[in-house]
mmCIF file of C-alpha atoms and ligand atoms in Angstrom:
data_model
loop_
_atom_site.group_PDB
_atom_site.id
_atom_site.type_symbol
_atom_site.label_atom_id
_atom_site.label_comp_id
_atom_site.label_asym_id
_atom_site.label_seq_id
_atom_site.Cartn_x
_atom_site.Cartn_y
_atom_site.Cartn_z
ATOM 1 C CA MET A 6 93.911 57.977 107.957
ATOM 2 C CA PHE A 7 91.694 57.257 105.092
ATOM 3 C CA ILE A 8 94.399 56.672 102.494
ATOM 4 C CA LYS A 9 96.019 53.762 104.525
ATOM 5 C CA ARG A 10 92.506 52.301 105.191
ATOM 6 C CA LYS A 11 91.135 52.606 101.641
ATOM 7 C CA ARG A 12 94.133 52.946 99.477
ATOM 8 C CA GLY A 13 92.924 56.417 98.606
ATOM 9 C CA TRP A 14 92.365 56.949 94.867
ATOM 10 C CA GLU A 15 92.398 53.546 93.778
ATOM 11 C CA ILE A 16 88.828 52.403 93.131
ATOM 12 C CA PRO A 17 87.764 49.236 94.754
ATOM 13 C CA GLU A 18 88.506 46.134 92.418
ATOM 14 C CA SER A 19 84.919 45.223 92.459
ATOM 15 C CA GLU A 20 84.171 48.460 90.601
ATOM 16 C CA ALA A 21 87.001 48.546 88.316
ATOM 17 C CA THR A 22 86.195 45.068 87.055
ATOM 18 C CA PRO A 23 83.188 43.409 85.356
ATOM 19 C CA GLU A 24 81.355 41.499 88.142
ATOM 20 C CA ALA A 25 82.091 38.030 86.583
ATOM 21 C CA VAL A 26 85.647 38.667 85.891
ATOM 22 C CA PHE A 27 86.063 39.842 89.541
ATOM 23 C CA HIS A 28 84.601 36.932 91.071
ATOM 24 C CA ASP A 29 86.358 34.413 88.929
ATOM 25 C CA ARG A 30 89.642 36.213 89.024
ATOM 26 C CA ARG A 31 91.330 33.875 91.380
ATOM 27 C CA LYS A 32 90.314 30.668 89.378
ATOM 28 C CA LEU A 33 91.250 32.484 86.206
ATOM 29 C CA VAL A 34 94.735 33.470 87.401
ATOM 30 C CA GLN A 35 95.416 29.986 88.618
ATOM 31 C CA ALA A 36 94.181 28.337 85.376
ATOM 32 C CA MET A 37 96.580 30.604 83.473
ATOM 33 C CA GLY A 38 99.405 29.338 85.676
ATOM 34 C CA LEU A 39 100.139 32.814 87.062
ATOM 35 C CA GLY A 40 101.296 32.712 90.760
ATOM 36 C CA VAL A 41 100.485 36.258 91.624
ATOM 37 C CA ILE A 42 103.485 38.009 92.737
ATOM 38 C CA ALA A 43 104.820 34.862 94.247
ATOM 39 C CA ALA A 44 108.037 35.392 92.189
ATOM 40 C CA SER A 45 108.916 38.622 94.118
ATOM 41 C CA ALA A 46 109.395 36.497 97.254
ATOM 42 C CA THR A 47 112.030 34.022 95.744
ATOM 43 C CA PRO A 48 115.740 34.424 96.371
ATOM 44 C CA GLY A 49 116.373 34.116 92.634
ATOM 45 C CA PHE A 50 114.221 37.265 92.025
ATOM 46 C CA ILE A 51 116.187 39.100 94.739
ATOM 47 C CA ALA A 52 119.559 38.098 93.279
ATOM 48 C CA ALA A 53 118.546 39.177 89.712
ATOM 49 C CA ALA A 54 117.298 42.507 90.962
ATOM 50 C CA GLY A 55 120.563 43.152 92.789
ATOM 51 C CA ALA A 56 122.490 42.427 89.685
ATOM 52 C CA ALA A 57 120.290 44.757 87.609
ATOM 53 C CA THR A 58 120.771 47.566 90.100
ATOM 54 C CA SER A 59 124.518 47.489 90.274
ATOM 55 C CA ALA A 60 125.198 47.807 86.602
ATOM 56 C CA PRO A 61 126.655 51.357 86.044
ATOM 57 C CA ASP A 62 124.370 53.923 84.438
ATOM 58 C CA PRO A 63 125.806 54.810 81.042
ATOM 59 C CA THR A 64 124.838 58.481 81.719
ATOM 60 C CA ALA A 65 126.205 58.620 85.296
ATOM 61 C CA ASP A 66 128.992 61.254 84.082
ATOM 62 C CA LEU A 67 126.023 63.806 83.477
ATOM 63 C CA TYR A 68 125.179 64.049 87.171
ATOM 64 C CA PRO A 69 124.808 66.232 89.149
ATOM 65 C CA ALA A 70 123.565 68.689 86.476
ATOM 66 C CA LYS A 71 123.505 72.390 87.108
ATOM 67 C CA ARG A 72 120.504 73.712 89.005
ATOM 68 C CA ASN A 73 118.133 75.964 87.328
ATOM 69 C CA GLU A 74 117.426 78.581 90.066
ATOM 70 C CA THR A 75 114.115 79.852 88.392
ATOM 71 C CA PHE A 76 112.318 77.165 90.268
ATOM 72 C CA THR A 77 112.219 77.660 93.983
ATOM 73 C CA LEU A 78 110.553 75.834 96.853
ATOM 74 C CA ASP A 79 108.418 77.019 99.701
ATOM 75 C CA ARG A 80 109.409 74.206 101.881
ATOM 76 C CA PRO A 81 112.436 71.731 102.765
ATOM 77 C CA LEU A 82 113.293 68.988 100.367
ATOM 78 C CA THR A 83 111.746 65.765 101.061
ATOM 79 C CA ALA A 84 114.350 63.156 102.322
ATOM 80 C CA GLU A 85 115.541 61.028 99.345
ATOM 81 C CA LYS A 86 114.789 57.877 101.283
ATOM 82 C CA ASP A 87 111.165 58.811 101.550
ATOM 83 C CA ALA A 88 110.764 59.719 97.826
ATOM 84 C CA THR A 89 112.485 56.577 96.726
ATOM 85 C CA THR A 90 110.699 54.113 98.985
ATOM 86 C CA TYR A 91 107.097 55.536 99.024
ATOM 87 C CA ASN A 92 105.980 55.268 95.309
ATOM 88 C CA ASN A 93 103.043 54.902 93.027
ATOM 89 C CA PHE A 94 103.909 52.486 90.131
ATOM 90 C CA TYR A 95 100.980 50.099 89.487
ATOM 91 C CA GLU A 96 103.033 47.968 87.041
ATOM 92 C CA PHE A 97 104.782 46.603 90.078
ATOM 93 C CA GLY A 98 101.833 46.570 92.367
ATOM 94 C CA THR A 99 99.283 48.752 94.176
ATOM 95 C CA ASP A 100 101.135 49.148 97.318
ATOM 96 C CA LYS A 101 103.490 52.146 98.037
ATOM 97 C CA ASP A 102 106.500 49.817 98.796
ATOM 98 C CA ILE A 103 107.270 48.572 95.270
ATOM 99 C CA TYR A 104 110.647 49.856 95.239
ATOM 100 C CA GLN A 105 112.239 46.338 95.538
ATOM 101 C CA GLU A 106 110.067 44.810 92.892
ATOM 102 C CA ALA A 107 110.777 47.652 90.576
ATOM 103 C CA GLN A 108 114.468 46.652 90.557
ATOM 104 C CA ALA A 109 113.628 43.783 88.270
ATOM 105 C CA LEU A 110 112.933 46.284 85.247
ATOM 106 C CA PRO A 111 115.815 46.144 82.814
ATOM 107 C CA ILE A 112 116.432 49.813 81.909
ATOM 108 C CA ARG A 113 119.386 49.230 79.262
ATOM 109 C CA PRO A 114 118.962 48.721 76.352
ATOM 110 C CA TRP A 115 115.922 51.108 76.322
ATOM 111 C CA GLN A 116 114.459 52.680 73.273
ATOM 112 C CA VAL A 117 112.009 55.415 72.792
ATOM 113 C CA LYS A 118 109.668 55.464 69.805
ATOM 114 C CA PHE A 119 108.503 58.746 68.398
ATOM 115 C CA ASP A 120 105.379 58.337 65.987
ATOM 116 C CA GLY A 121 102.160 59.662 64.754
ATOM 117 C CA MET A 122 102.066 63.194 63.330
ATOM 118 C CA VAL A 123 105.884 63.657 63.052
ATOM 119 C CA GLU A 124 108.006 64.612 60.072
ATOM 120 C CA LYS A 125 109.639 61.202 60.390
ATOM 121 C CA GLU A 126 108.961 58.283 62.740
ATOM 122 C CA MET A 127 112.061 57.345 64.641
ATOM 123 C CA THR A 128 113.126 54.959 67.537
ATOM 124 C CA VAL A 129 116.058 56.587 69.599
ATOM 125 C CA ASP A 130 118.498 54.787 72.117
ATOM 126 C CA ILE A 131 117.836 56.373 75.444
ATOM 127 C CA ASP A 132 121.503 57.270 75.973
ATOM 128 C CA ASP A 133 121.764 59.030 72.524
ATOM 129 C CA LEU A 134 118.631 60.851 73.524
ATOM 130 C CA ILE A 135 119.638 61.993 76.993
ATOM 131 C CA ARG A 136 123.115 63.176 75.646
ATOM 132 C CA LYS A 137 121.432 65.407 73.024
ATOM 133 C CA MET A 138 119.199 67.135 75.643
ATOM 134 C CA PRO A 139 119.990 70.126 77.807
ATOM 135 C CA LEU A 140 120.076 68.508 81.224
ATOM 136 C CA GLU A 141 119.521 70.577 84.350
ATOM 137 C CA GLU A 142 118.158 70.237 87.867
ATOM 138 C CA ARG A 143 114.898 71.593 89.059
ATOM 139 C CA LEU A 144 113.349 71.560 92.493
ATOM 140 C CA TYR A 145 109.614 71.040 92.111
ATOM 141 C CA ARG A 146 106.730 70.155 94.352
ATOM 142 C CA HIS A 147 104.697 67.098 93.581
ATOM 143 C CA ARG A 148 101.096 66.667 94.594
ATOM 144 C CA CYS A 149 99.475 63.166 94.362
ATOM 145 C CA VAL A 150 95.631 63.105 93.749
ATOM 146 C CA GLU A 151 95.679 61.002 96.941
ATOM 147 C CA ALA A 152 96.634 64.083 98.853
ATOM 148 C CA TRP A 153 100.290 63.355 99.837
ATOM 149 C CA SER A 154 103.128 65.535 98.429
ATOM 150 C CA MET A 155 106.762 65.872 98.339
ATOM 151 C CA ALA A 156 109.483 68.311 97.124
ATOM 152 C CA VAL A 157 112.356 66.850 95.038
ATOM 153 C CA PRO A 158 115.325 67.738 93.053
ATOM 154 C CA TRP A 159 114.665 66.330 89.513
ATOM 155 C CA THR A 160 117.218 66.160 86.891
ATOM 156 C CA GLY A 161 116.170 66.291 83.075
ATOM 157 C CA PHE A 162 115.336 68.646 80.458
ATOM 158 C CA PRO A 163 112.417 70.830 79.335
ATOM 159 C CA MET A 164 109.793 68.771 77.514
ATOM 160 C CA LYS A 165 109.908 71.512 74.823
ATOM 161 C CA ALA A 166 113.271 70.352 73.838
ATOM 162 C CA LEU A 167 111.960 66.734 73.407
ATOM 163 C CA VAL A 168 109.019 68.149 71.220
ATOM 164 C CA GLU A 169 111.562 69.990 69.016
ATOM 165 C CA PHE A 170 113.578 66.887 68.693
ATOM 166 C CA ALA A 171 110.598 65.076 67.719
ATOM 167 C CA LYS A 172 109.585 67.403 64.917
ATOM 168 C CA PRO A 173 105.855 67.057 65.084
ATOM 169 C CA LYS A 174 103.677 68.265 62.195
ATOM 170 C CA ALA A 175 101.660 71.523 62.676
ATOM 171 C CA SER A 176 98.451 69.273 62.725
ATOM 172 C CA ALA A 177 99.424 67.723 66.031
ATOM 173 C CA LYS A 178 97.293 68.816 68.802
ATOM 174 C CA TYR A 179 98.326 66.372 71.630
ATOM 175 C CA VAL A 180 101.301 64.322 72.874
ATOM 176 C CA ARG A 181 100.497 60.848 74.120
ATOM 177 C CA MET A 182 102.960 58.974 76.140
ATOM 178 C CA GLU A 183 103.060 55.158 76.892
ATOM 179 C CA THR A 184 104.938 53.226 79.635
ATOM 180 C CA PHE A 185 106.635 49.911 78.988
ATOM 181 C CA SER A 186 104.381 46.891 78.881
ATOM 182 C CA ASP A 187 106.553 43.774 79.222
ATOM 183 C CA ALA A 188 104.810 41.749 81.784
ATOM 184 C CA LYS A 189 107.813 39.642 82.469
ATOM 185 C CA PHE A 190 109.346 42.218 84.709
ATOM 186 C CA ALA A 191 106.369 43.579 86.423
ATOM 187 C CA PRO A 192 103.818 41.738 88.478
ATOM 188 C CA GLY A 193 101.230 44.438 88.134
ATOM 189 C CA PHE A 194 100.280 43.340 84.617
ATOM 190 C CA LYS A 195 98.868 40.179 86.038
ATOM 191 C CA GLN A 196 96.131 42.316 87.396
ATOM 192 C CA PHE A 197 94.664 42.258 83.867
ATOM 193 C CA TRP A 198 91.530 44.208 84.846
ATOM 194 C CA TYR A 199 93.754 47.419 84.707
ATOM 195 C CA PRO A 200 93.799 48.982 81.345
ATOM 196 C CA TRP A 201 97.419 48.457 80.577
ATOM 197 C CA PRO A 202 99.670 50.075 79.255
ATOM 198 C CA TYR A 203 99.850 53.148 81.383
ATOM 199 C CA VAL A 204 99.079 56.031 79.052
ATOM 200 C CA GLU A 205 99.112 59.834 79.686
ATOM 201 C CA GLY A 206 98.577 62.799 77.531
ATOM 202 C CA LEU A 207 99.114 66.554 77.304
ATOM 203 C CA THR A 208 98.080 69.284 74.920
ATOM 204 C CA MET A 209 100.983 70.598 72.793
ATOM 205 C CA ALA A 210 100.642 73.942 74.595
ATOM 206 C CA GLU A 211 101.122 72.079 77.979
ATOM 207 C CA ALA A 212 103.859 69.986 76.606
ATOM 208 C CA THR A 213 105.847 73.066 75.317
ATOM 209 C CA ASN A 214 105.176 75.192 78.524
ATOM 210 C CA ASP A 215 108.406 76.084 80.521
ATOM 211 C CA LEU A 216 107.245 73.954 83.424
ATOM 212 C CA ALA A 217 106.821 70.756 81.600
ATOM 213 C CA PHE A 218 109.894 68.533 82.351
ATOM 214 C CA ILE A 219 111.118 65.139 81.307
ATOM 215 C CA GLY A 220 112.935 63.549 84.359
ATOM 216 C CA THR A 221 115.950 61.368 83.831
ATOM 217 C CA GLY A 222 117.291 61.629 87.504
ATOM 218 C CA ILE A 223 116.423 62.622 90.969
ATOM 219 C CA TYR A 224 118.584 63.662 93.843
ATOM 220 C CA GLY A 225 121.624 64.481 91.668
ATOM 221 C CA HIS A 226 121.961 60.939 90.189
ATOM 222 C CA PRO A 227 120.252 58.713 87.426
ATOM 223 C CA MET A 228 116.492 57.873 88.107
ATOM 224 C CA PRO A 229 115.911 54.886 90.249
ATOM 225 C CA ARG A 230 113.568 52.451 88.644
ATOM 226 C CA GLN A 231 110.784 52.969 91.192
ATOM 227 C CA ASN A 232 110.768 56.666 90.198
ATOM 228 C CA GLY A 233 110.387 55.930 86.520
ATOM 229 C CA ALA A 234 113.751 55.183 84.977
ATOM 230 C CA PRO A 235 114.980 55.997 82.567
ATOM 231 C CA LEU A 236 112.612 58.677 81.333
ATOM 232 C CA ARG A 237 109.325 60.163 82.936
ATOM 233 C CA LEU A 238 107.304 63.136 82.733
ATOM 234 C CA VAL A 239 107.032 65.689 85.463
ATOM 235 C CA THR A 240 104.165 68.115 85.429
ATOM 236 C CA PRO A 241 104.064 69.630 88.916
ATOM 237 C CA TRP A 242 100.888 71.732 88.463
ATOM 238 C CA LYS A 243 98.964 68.562 87.840
ATOM 239 C CA TYR A 244 98.044 65.661 90.025
ATOM 240 C CA GLY A 245 100.933 63.097 90.209
ATOM 241 C CA PHE A 246 99.241 60.465 87.982
ATOM 242 C CA LYS A 247 99.853 62.773 84.827
ATOM 243 C CA SER A 248 103.553 62.204 85.501
ATOM 244 C CA ILE A 249 103.880 58.990 83.570
ATOM 245 C CA LYS A 250 107.017 56.679 84.327
ATOM 246 C CA SER A 251 109.300 54.577 82.214
ATOM 247 C CA ILE A 252 108.221 56.044 78.860
ATOM 248 C CA VAL A 253 108.662 53.777 75.677
ATOM 249 C CA LYS A 254 106.575 55.693 73.228
ATOM 250 C CA ILE A 255 105.519 59.242 72.258
ATOM 251 C CA THR A 256 102.856 59.809 69.755
ATOM 252 C CA PHE A 257 101.734 63.084 68.373
ATOM 253 C CA THR A 258 98.124 62.954 67.530
ATOM 254 C CA ASP A 259 95.099 65.329 66.855
ATOM 255 C CA GLN A 260 93.024 62.988 69.029
ATOM 256 C CA ARG A 261 92.769 63.675 72.820
ATOM 257 C CA PRO A 262 94.573 60.588 74.494
ATOM 258 C CA VAL A 263 92.541 58.718 76.976
ATOM 259 C CA SER A 264 94.698 57.988 79.981
ATOM 260 C CA TYR A 265 95.018 54.869 82.042
ATOM 261 C CA TRP A 266 93.111 56.393 85.005
ATOM 262 C CA GLU A 267 90.433 58.036 82.824
ATOM 263 C CA LYS A 268 89.834 54.721 81.147
ATOM 264 C CA LEU A 269 89.365 53.101 84.645
ATOM 265 C CA GLN A 270 87.152 55.750 86.151
ATOM 266 C CA ALA A 271 86.651 58.898 84.099
ATOM 267 C CA LYS A 272 84.313 60.459 86.733
ATOM 268 C CA GLU A 273 87.344 60.674 89.226
ATOM 269 C CA TYR A 274 90.295 61.053 86.823
ATOM 270 C CA GLY A 275 89.948 63.433 83.784
ATOM 271 C CA PHE A 276 92.427 64.475 81.127
ATOM 272 C CA TRP A 277 93.272 67.768 82.632
ATOM 273 C CA ALA A 278 93.927 67.004 86.311
ATOM 274 C CA ASN A 279 95.177 70.287 87.402
ATOM 275 C CA VAL A 280 95.492 70.805 91.081
ATOM 276 C CA ASN A 281 92.951 72.819 92.765
ATOM 277 C CA PRO A 282 92.148 72.721 96.568
ATOM 278 C CA GLU A 283 88.521 73.918 95.962
ATOM 279 C CA VAL A 284 87.510 70.958 93.672
ATOM 280 C CA PRO A 285 87.279 67.878 95.851
ATOM 281 C CA HIS A 286 87.961 64.568 94.574
ATOM 282 C CA PRO A 287 84.450 62.615 94.506
ATOM 283 C CA ARG A 288 85.586 60.690 97.398
ATOM 284 C CA TRP A 289 87.678 63.132 99.358
ATOM 285 C CA SER A 290 88.790 66.769 99.991
ATOM 286 C CA GLN A 291 91.769 68.219 98.086
ATOM 287 C CA ALA A 292 91.938 71.179 100.443
ATOM 288 C CA SER A 293 95.204 70.153 102.164
ATOM 289 C CA GLU A 294 97.971 67.664 101.727
ATOM 290 C CA ARG A 295 100.204 65.422 103.862
ATOM 291 C CA VAL A 296 103.840 66.161 103.426
ATOM 292 C CA LEU A 297 105.808 62.837 102.981
ATOM 293 C CA GLY A 298 108.308 62.176 105.585
ATOM 294 C CA THR A 299 107.132 64.744 108.225
ATOM 295 C CA GLY A 300 103.447 64.085 108.075
ATOM 296 C CA GLU A 301 102.755 67.802 108.414
ATOM 297 C CA ARG A 302 99.436 69.067 106.805
ATOM 298 C CA LYS A 303 99.751 72.014 104.437
ATOM 299 C CA PRO A 304 97.012 73.889 102.441
ATOM 300 C CA THR A 305 97.021 72.946 98.801
ATOM 301 C CA LEU A 306 97.509 75.629 96.328
ATOM 302 C CA ILE A 307 95.727 76.151 93.076
ATOM 303 C CA TRP A 308 97.856 75.000 90.119
ATOM 304 C CA ASN A 309 99.888 73.456 92.913
ATOM 305 C CA GLY A 310 101.410 76.899 93.271
ATOM 306 C CA TYR A 311 102.558 77.247 89.617
ATOM 307 C CA GLY A 312 99.779 79.587 88.476
ATOM 308 C CA ASP A 313 102.365 82.151 87.216
ATOM 309 C CA PHE A 314 103.645 79.561 84.798
ATOM 310 C CA VAL A 315 100.618 77.796 83.660
ATOM 311 C CA ALA A 316 97.259 79.471 84.525
ATOM 312 C CA GLY A 317 97.326 81.352 81.154
ATOM 313 C CA LEU A 318 97.135 77.898 79.348
ATOM 314 C CA TYR A 319 93.682 77.494 80.298
ATOM 315 C CA ASP A 320 92.140 80.885 79.525
ATOM 316 C CA GLY A 321 89.901 79.677 76.906
ATOM 317 C CA LEU A 322 88.841 76.472 78.561
ATOM 318 C CA LYS A 323 86.540 77.418 81.367
ATOM 319 C CA SER A 324 84.051 74.885 80.378
ATOM 320 C CA GLU A 325 86.283 72.003 80.532
ATOM 321 C CA ARG A 326 86.689 69.847 83.820
ATOM 322 C CA LEU A 327 90.142 71.410 84.380
ATOM 323 C CA PHE A 328 90.483 70.278 87.879
ATOM 324 C CA VAL A 329 89.541 66.749 87.811
HETATM 325 N N1 MTE B 421 103.625 54.132 84.508
HETATM 326 C C1 MTE B 421 103.311 54.653 85.587
HETATM 327 N N2 MTE B 421 103.517 55.951 85.924
HETATM 328 C C2 MTE B 421 103.093 56.489 87.038
HETATM 329 C C3 MTE B 421 102.268 55.836 87.861
HETATM 330 C C4 MTE B 421 102.076 54.366 87.582
HETATM 331 O O1 MTE B 421 101.473 53.684 88.339
HETATM 332 N N3 MTE B 421 102.643 53.924 86.542
HETATM 333 N N4 MTE B 421 101.748 56.329 89.071
HETATM 334 C C5 MTE B 421 101.696 57.860 89.013
HETATM 335 C C6 MTE B 421 101.181 58.457 90.295
HETATM 336 S S1 MTE B 421 99.756 58.331 90.822
HETATM 337 C C7 MTE B 421 102.121 59.314 90.964
HETATM 338 S S2 MTE B 421 101.624 60.044 92.266
HETATM 339 C C8 MTE B 421 103.649 59.323 90.495
HETATM 340 C C9 MTE B 421 104.496 58.986 91.689
HETATM 341 O O2 MTE B 421 105.737 59.265 91.317
HETATM 342 P P1 MTE B 421 106.895 58.930 92.287
HETATM 343 O O3 MTE B 421 106.649 57.544 92.798
HETATM 344 O O4 MTE B 421 108.210 59.127 91.758
HETATM 345 O O5 MTE B 421 106.678 59.820 93.592
HETATM 346 O O6 MTE B 421 103.925 58.609 89.303
HETATM 347 C C10 MTE B 421 102.866 58.558 88.414
HETATM 348 N N5 MTE B 421 103.369 57.901 87.146
HETATM 349 MO MO1 MO B 422 99.538 59.833 92.404
#
């Protein structure tokens, strides 16, 4: 299958990188004294990862949260093991099996900074933030731009509640979100030709839509690191890359954010990235998807099946590249 052979949506390194940098990369990396991902194979790393995992989560008492029955599925839930061992999280590497590497990420203490066009900039401790938010469980489908999909129970809160908490000014038009960028914990940063840090953005209308969700957990317990602990976005009507993980900064702005993938390859990954089976990716069809775990192929639905919630957001925007 093409995704296995070609690693799907990732563009070849030779295209992502200025020629000279690409050819000299190995030399450069050696010169800088960076043993690429060698650390992940050492026993010391594994021991440290184990220790990080076993610390009790300070919000564990909030799980499982009550399910919001508004959001129903047309298919069985993906097995937890599949959703937590097949991940995209480029900070930890470009393969799908980064879940062990991700255990090195320290998720406490963790702070989230709110800045830009807000009444008052602030930095908030993650546990204070989570305890202020109305936690609930939602069953959502997830459709990666690579054409695999899953259906999982997220725990979290409506993004609208987060926006209200942040008190943006009326002049703000977009929300820009940023992932942690401490290279100490994540081997992916050594691939310096990627435009770190991971950035994503939504319009204010999208961010305050009922479907936009901030995830703090999955399968009835706090979020595993590989799925974006301690705080990630969940926008199920958009391709999965919009759902930014491990957020440290939320900026309100009147400038449309340029995301990580848009910076890397704007022709293939745009700002809107809404799911549409009729608009192929430049290198593959989006007509159907491979269901994680079972391998079943299912037809992909426009807006990933969430048109009732979100189609109206785009009424005046027909000239935009809404589906790339
Ligand atoms: N910071 C960060 N967020 C990210 C990514 C990433 O590489 N880094 N990958 C994205 C992609 S492509 C997908 S499909 C989803 C995968 O989420 P999951 O691993 O929980 O299924 O996370 C998204 N969020
Ligand atoms: Mo994805």
